[in-house]
XYZ file of C-alpha atoms in Angstrom:
363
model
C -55.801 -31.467 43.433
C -54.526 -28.196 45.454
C -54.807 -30.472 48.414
C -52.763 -33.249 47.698
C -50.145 -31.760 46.861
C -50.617 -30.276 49.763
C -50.607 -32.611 51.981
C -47.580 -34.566 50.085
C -45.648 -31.659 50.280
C -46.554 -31.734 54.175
C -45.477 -35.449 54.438
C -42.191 -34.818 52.966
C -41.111 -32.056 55.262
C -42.537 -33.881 58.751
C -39.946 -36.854 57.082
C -37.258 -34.877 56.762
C -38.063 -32.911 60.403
C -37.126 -29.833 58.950
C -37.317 -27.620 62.394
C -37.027 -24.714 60.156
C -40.435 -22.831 60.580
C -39.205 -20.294 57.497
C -39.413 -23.307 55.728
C -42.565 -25.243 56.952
C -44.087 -21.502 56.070
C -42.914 -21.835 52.422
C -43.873 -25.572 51.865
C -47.322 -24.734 52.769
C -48.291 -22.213 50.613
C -47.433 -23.898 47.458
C -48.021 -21.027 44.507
C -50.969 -21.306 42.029
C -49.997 -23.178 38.722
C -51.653 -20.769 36.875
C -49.448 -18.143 38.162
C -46.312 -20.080 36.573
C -47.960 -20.170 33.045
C -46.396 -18.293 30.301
C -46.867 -17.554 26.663
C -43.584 -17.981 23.619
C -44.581 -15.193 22.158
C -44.251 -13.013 25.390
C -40.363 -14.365 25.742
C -38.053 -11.442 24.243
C -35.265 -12.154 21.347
C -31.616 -12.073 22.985
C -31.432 -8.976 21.259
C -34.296 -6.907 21.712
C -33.595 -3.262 23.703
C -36.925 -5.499 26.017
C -34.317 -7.664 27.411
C -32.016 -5.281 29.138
C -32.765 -2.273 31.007
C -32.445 0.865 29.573
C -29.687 1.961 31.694
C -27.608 -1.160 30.846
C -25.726 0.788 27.786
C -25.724 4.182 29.575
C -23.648 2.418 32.834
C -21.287 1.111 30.559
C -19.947 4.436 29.257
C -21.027 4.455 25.433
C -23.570 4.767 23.506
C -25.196 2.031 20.573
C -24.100 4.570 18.295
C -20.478 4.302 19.547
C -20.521 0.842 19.794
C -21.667 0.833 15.638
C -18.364 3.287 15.180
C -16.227 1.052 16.698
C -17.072 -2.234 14.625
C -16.831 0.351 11.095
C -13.515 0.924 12.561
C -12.457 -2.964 12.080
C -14.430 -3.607 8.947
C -11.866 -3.107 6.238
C -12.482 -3.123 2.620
C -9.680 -4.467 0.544
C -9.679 -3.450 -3.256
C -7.098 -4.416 -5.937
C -4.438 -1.401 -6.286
C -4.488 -0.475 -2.638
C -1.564 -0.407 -1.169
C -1.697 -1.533 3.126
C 0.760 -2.029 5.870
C 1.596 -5.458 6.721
C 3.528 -7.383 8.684
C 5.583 -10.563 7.632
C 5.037 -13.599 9.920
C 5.708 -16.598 7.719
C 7.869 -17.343 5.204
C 7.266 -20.357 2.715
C 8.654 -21.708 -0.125
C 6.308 -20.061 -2.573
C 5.841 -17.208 -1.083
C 5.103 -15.184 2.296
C 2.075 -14.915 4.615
C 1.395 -11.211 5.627
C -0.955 -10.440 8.422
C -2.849 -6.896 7.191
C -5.684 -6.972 9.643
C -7.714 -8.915 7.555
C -9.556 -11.981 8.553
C -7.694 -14.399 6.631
C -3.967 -14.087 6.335
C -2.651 -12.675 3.009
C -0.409 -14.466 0.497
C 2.861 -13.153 -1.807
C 3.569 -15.152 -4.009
C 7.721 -15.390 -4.529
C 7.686 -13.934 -7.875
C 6.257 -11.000 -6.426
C 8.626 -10.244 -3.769
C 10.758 -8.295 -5.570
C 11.459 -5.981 -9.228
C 14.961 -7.396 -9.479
C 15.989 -11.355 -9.157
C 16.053 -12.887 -5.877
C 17.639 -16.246 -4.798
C 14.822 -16.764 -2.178
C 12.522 -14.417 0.157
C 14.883 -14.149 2.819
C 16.905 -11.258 0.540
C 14.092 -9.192 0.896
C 11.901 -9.929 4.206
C 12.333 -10.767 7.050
C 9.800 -12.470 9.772
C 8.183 -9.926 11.855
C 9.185 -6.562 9.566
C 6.525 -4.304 8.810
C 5.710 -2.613 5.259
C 3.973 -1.289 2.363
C 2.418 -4.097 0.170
C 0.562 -3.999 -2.949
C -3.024 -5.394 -3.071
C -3.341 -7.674 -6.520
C -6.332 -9.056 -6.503
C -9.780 -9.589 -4.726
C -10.468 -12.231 -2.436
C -10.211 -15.757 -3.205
C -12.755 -18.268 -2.185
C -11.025 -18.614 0.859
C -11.108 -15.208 1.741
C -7.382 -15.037 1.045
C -5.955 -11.556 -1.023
C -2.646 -12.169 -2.960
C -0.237 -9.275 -2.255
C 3.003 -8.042 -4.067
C 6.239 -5.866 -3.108
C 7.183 -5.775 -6.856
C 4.046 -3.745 -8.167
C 5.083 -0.882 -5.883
C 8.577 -0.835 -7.003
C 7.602 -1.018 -11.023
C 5.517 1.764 -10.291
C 8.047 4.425 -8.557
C 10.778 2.748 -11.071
C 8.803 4.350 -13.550
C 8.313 7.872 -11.655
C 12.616 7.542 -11.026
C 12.923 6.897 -14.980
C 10.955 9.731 -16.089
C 12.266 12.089 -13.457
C 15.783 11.301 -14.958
C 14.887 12.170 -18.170
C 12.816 14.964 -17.634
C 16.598 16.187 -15.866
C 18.089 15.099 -19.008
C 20.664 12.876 -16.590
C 23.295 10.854 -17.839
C 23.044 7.795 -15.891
C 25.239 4.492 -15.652
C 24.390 0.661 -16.403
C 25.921 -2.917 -16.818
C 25.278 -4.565 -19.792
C 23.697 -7.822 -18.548
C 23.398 -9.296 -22.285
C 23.661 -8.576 -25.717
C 21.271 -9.714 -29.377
C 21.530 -8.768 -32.872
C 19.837 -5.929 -32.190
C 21.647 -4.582 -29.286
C 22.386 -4.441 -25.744
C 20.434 -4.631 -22.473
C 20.622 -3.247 -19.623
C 18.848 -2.010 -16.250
C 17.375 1.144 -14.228
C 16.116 1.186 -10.990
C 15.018 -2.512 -11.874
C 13.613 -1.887 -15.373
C 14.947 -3.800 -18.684
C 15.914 -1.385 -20.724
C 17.466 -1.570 -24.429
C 20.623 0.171 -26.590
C 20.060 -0.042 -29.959
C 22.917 -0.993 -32.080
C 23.244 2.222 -33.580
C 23.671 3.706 -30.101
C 26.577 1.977 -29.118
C 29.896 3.815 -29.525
C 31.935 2.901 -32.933
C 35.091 1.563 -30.595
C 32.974 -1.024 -28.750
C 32.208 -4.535 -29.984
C 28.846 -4.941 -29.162
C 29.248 -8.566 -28.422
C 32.437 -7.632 -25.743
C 30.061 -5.357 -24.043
C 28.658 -8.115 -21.524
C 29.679 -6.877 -17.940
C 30.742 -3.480 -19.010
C 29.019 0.195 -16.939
C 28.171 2.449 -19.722
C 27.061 5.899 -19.453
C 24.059 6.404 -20.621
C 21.215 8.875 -21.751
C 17.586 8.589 -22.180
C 15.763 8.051 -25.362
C 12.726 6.921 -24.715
C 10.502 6.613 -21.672
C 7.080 5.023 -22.408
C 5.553 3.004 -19.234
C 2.810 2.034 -21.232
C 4.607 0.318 -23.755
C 6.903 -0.863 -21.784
C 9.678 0.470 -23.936
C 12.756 2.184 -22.038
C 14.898 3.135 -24.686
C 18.795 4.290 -24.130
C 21.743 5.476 -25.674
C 25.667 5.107 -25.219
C 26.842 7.468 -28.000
C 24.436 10.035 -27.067
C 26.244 10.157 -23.488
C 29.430 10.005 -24.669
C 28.475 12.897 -27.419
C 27.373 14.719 -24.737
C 30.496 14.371 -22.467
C 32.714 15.250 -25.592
C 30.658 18.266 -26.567
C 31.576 19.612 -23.157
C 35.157 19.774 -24.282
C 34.415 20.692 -27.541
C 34.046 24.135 -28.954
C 32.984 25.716 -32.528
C 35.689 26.626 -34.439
C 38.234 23.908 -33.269
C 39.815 21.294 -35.138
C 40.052 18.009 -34.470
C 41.848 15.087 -35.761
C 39.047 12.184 -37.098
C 38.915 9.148 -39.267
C 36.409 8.216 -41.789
C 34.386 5.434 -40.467
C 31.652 5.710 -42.934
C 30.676 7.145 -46.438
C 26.833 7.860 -47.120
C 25.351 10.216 -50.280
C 24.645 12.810 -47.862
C 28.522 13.264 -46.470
C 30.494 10.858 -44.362
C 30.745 10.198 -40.490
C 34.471 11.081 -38.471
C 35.323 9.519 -35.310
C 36.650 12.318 -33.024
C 37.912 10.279 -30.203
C 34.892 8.082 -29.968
C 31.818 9.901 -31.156
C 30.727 10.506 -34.348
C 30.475 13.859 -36.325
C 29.045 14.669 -39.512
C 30.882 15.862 -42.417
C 27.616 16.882 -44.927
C 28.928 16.945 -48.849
C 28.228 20.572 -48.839
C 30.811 20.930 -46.157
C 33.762 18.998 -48.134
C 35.019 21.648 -50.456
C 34.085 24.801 -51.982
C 34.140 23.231 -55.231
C 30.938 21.010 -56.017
C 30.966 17.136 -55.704
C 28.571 14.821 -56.717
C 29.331 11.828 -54.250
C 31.521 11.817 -51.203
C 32.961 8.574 -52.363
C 35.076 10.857 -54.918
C 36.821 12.105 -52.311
C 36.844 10.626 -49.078
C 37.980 6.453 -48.403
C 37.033 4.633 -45.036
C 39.771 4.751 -42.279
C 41.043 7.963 -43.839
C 43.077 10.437 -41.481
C 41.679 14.101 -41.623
C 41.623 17.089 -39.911
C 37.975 18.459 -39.619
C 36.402 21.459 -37.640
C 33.368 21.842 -35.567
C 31.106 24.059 -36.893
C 28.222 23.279 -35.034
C 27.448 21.649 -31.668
C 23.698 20.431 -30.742
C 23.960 18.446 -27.392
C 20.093 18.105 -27.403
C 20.092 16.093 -29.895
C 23.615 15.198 -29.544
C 24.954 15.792 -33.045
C 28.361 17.325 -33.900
C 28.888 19.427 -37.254
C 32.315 19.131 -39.529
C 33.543 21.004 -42.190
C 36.534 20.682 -44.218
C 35.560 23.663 -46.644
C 35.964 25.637 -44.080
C 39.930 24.863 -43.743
C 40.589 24.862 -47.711
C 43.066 27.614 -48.499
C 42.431 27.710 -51.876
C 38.760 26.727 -53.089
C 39.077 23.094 -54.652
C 41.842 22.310 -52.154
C 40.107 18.909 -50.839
C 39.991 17.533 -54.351
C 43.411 18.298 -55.566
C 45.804 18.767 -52.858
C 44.015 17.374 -49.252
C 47.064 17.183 -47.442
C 47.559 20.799 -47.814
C 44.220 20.969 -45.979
C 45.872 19.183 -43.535
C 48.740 21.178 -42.852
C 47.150 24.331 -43.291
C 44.215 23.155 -41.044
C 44.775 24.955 -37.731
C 45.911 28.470 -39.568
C 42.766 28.621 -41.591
C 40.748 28.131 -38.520
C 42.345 30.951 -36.981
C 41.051 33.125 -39.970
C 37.840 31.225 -39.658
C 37.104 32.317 -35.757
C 38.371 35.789 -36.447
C 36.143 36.083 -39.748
C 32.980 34.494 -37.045
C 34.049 37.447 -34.339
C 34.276 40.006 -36.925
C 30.719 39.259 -38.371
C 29.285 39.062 -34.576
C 31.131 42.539 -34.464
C 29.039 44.111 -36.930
C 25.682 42.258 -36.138
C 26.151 43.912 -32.887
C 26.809 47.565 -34.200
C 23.862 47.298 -36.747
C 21.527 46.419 -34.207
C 23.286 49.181 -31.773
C 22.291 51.378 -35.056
C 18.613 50.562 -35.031
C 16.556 53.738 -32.924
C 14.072 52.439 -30.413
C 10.374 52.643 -31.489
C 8.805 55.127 -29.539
């Protein structure tokens, strides 16, 4: 069988007159057919170190371990609550695609986009701008995460809010709407809510809409959701800093309780407790005292923490009784007795001062 083949292989090449004696040399020593026999199992996987030579990884300039570090470098792992740089490069009428290095594009949806209202996405992004995004939720079964802008602004809205009220700030607001309960408003993007009973006396709650109030904090409670604010605290407050114990003011009785009755003093409230109407005893305020009265009242007490304002009328009685039986002698009279009334205060913080001067040092 050698032979043949052989010999054919002769007949070809005298056919073709190949001159070429390199050639004739080669035809004619045709190799063994065992010698071109192979076994599967002695082929080596595409990937076995058997395949390459061992200097293949060394000429390249890094090592397999290298080459493992570089891939964990590019193998990301998303989780909810993360927050990743992106970049925008679509924007959609739902929402916006956001390349973050992931394999599949990620998706914000338009309600996302932003804490306050938008009128579309172009208000907030543009195509191409880079930034923070929240990560929402796990990977659909496209591979797809669903990111949001708003998440991240909730959250340092929140750290703002309580920051402001640990500073005790008095902050300003538009009334964007009003209910039977009260008003609303917002900070740094957050609904917050005036009770009724926290909006000044001179302000119809229902002519609020539109109006900036000044404002102080109430309550802060992320958890609940609940940011809680009030207009007559802040305006309290800015009176009390023009407001001193011992001076009288001109008020009018807005409202009559068992306890005493409240006096508008240019917009905020004080209280006038029943013990504090005469030096003669009364059993109901109502005795004495009629809504939309004028009075003259003094301060005898000023707490702006919790943004309540003392009155007395005792206090400016010449004669013991005088509320009852002759007020408008009160009123005259009011600004002479609180003369005496100061200079009875600085004579009592006169001696408090000597007795304690008078008090030896333990040893």
């Amino acid at each position: 069988m050698i032979e043949n083949s052989s010999e054919t292989i002769k007949e070809i090449s005298d056919d073709k007159e190949i001159e070429n004696s390199t050639v004739k040399e080669n035809t004619s020593e045709t190799p063994k057919i065992e010698d071109l026999s192979f076994e599967s199992k002695d082929i080596p996987s595409a990937d076995s170190s058997s395949s390459r030579r061992n200097s293949d990884l060394d000429s390249a300039g890094f090592t397999q371990e290298d080459f493992a570090s570089l891939l964990g470098k590019y193998d990301y792992n998303f989780k909810p609550g993360d927050l990743v740089n992106g970049t925008v490069f679509a924007l959609e009428p739902k929402g916006a695609m956001i390349d973050i290095g992931a394999k599949t594009a990620a998706f914000m949806p338009m309600q996302e986009v932003s804490i306050n209202r938008v009128e579309g996405l172009s208000d907030v992004l543009q195509p191409s701008e880079s930034r923070e995004f929240f990560i929402m939720s796990e990977e659909n079964e496209d591979g797809q995460l669903a990111l949001s802008i708003r998440r991240i602004e909730y959250q340092r809205a929140w750290e703002r809010v309580r920051q402001l009220q640990k500073e005790d700030a008095t902050i300003y607001s538009e009334v964007f709407a009003t209910n039977r309960g009260g008003a609303l408003v917002r900070v740094e993007g957050l609904r917050g809510f005036i009770p009724g009973s926290h909006i000044s006396a001179r302000k119809i709650k229902e002519d609020l809409e539109g109006e900036y109030l000044p404002l102080k904090f109430l309550e802060v409670d992320e958890e609940r959701n609940r940011l809680v604010l009030s207009h007559r605290r802040a305006l309290v407050e800015k009176k009390m800093n023009r407001l001193e114990v011992g001076e009288v003011v001109v008020g009018s009785v807005k409202g009559i309780k068992p306890y005493g009755a409240f006096i508008d003093i240019g917009g905020v409230s004080g209280l006038l407790h029943i013990s504090e109407i005469s030096h003669e005893h009364i059993e109901t305020p109502h005795n004495v005292l009629n809504v939309t009265d004028q009075m003259k009242v003094m301060i005898i007490d000023l707490d702006s923490e919790r943004g309540r304002i003392s009155l007395s009328t005792k206090a400016l009685e010449p004669e013991p009784g005088d509320m009852l039986t002759d007020p408008q002698k009160v009123f005259d009279k009011a600004e002479e007795m609180a003369a005496k009334y100061k200079q009875m205060l600085l004579e009592q913080t006169d001696e408090n001062d000597e007795q304690t001067a008078d008090i030896p040092e333990s040893e």
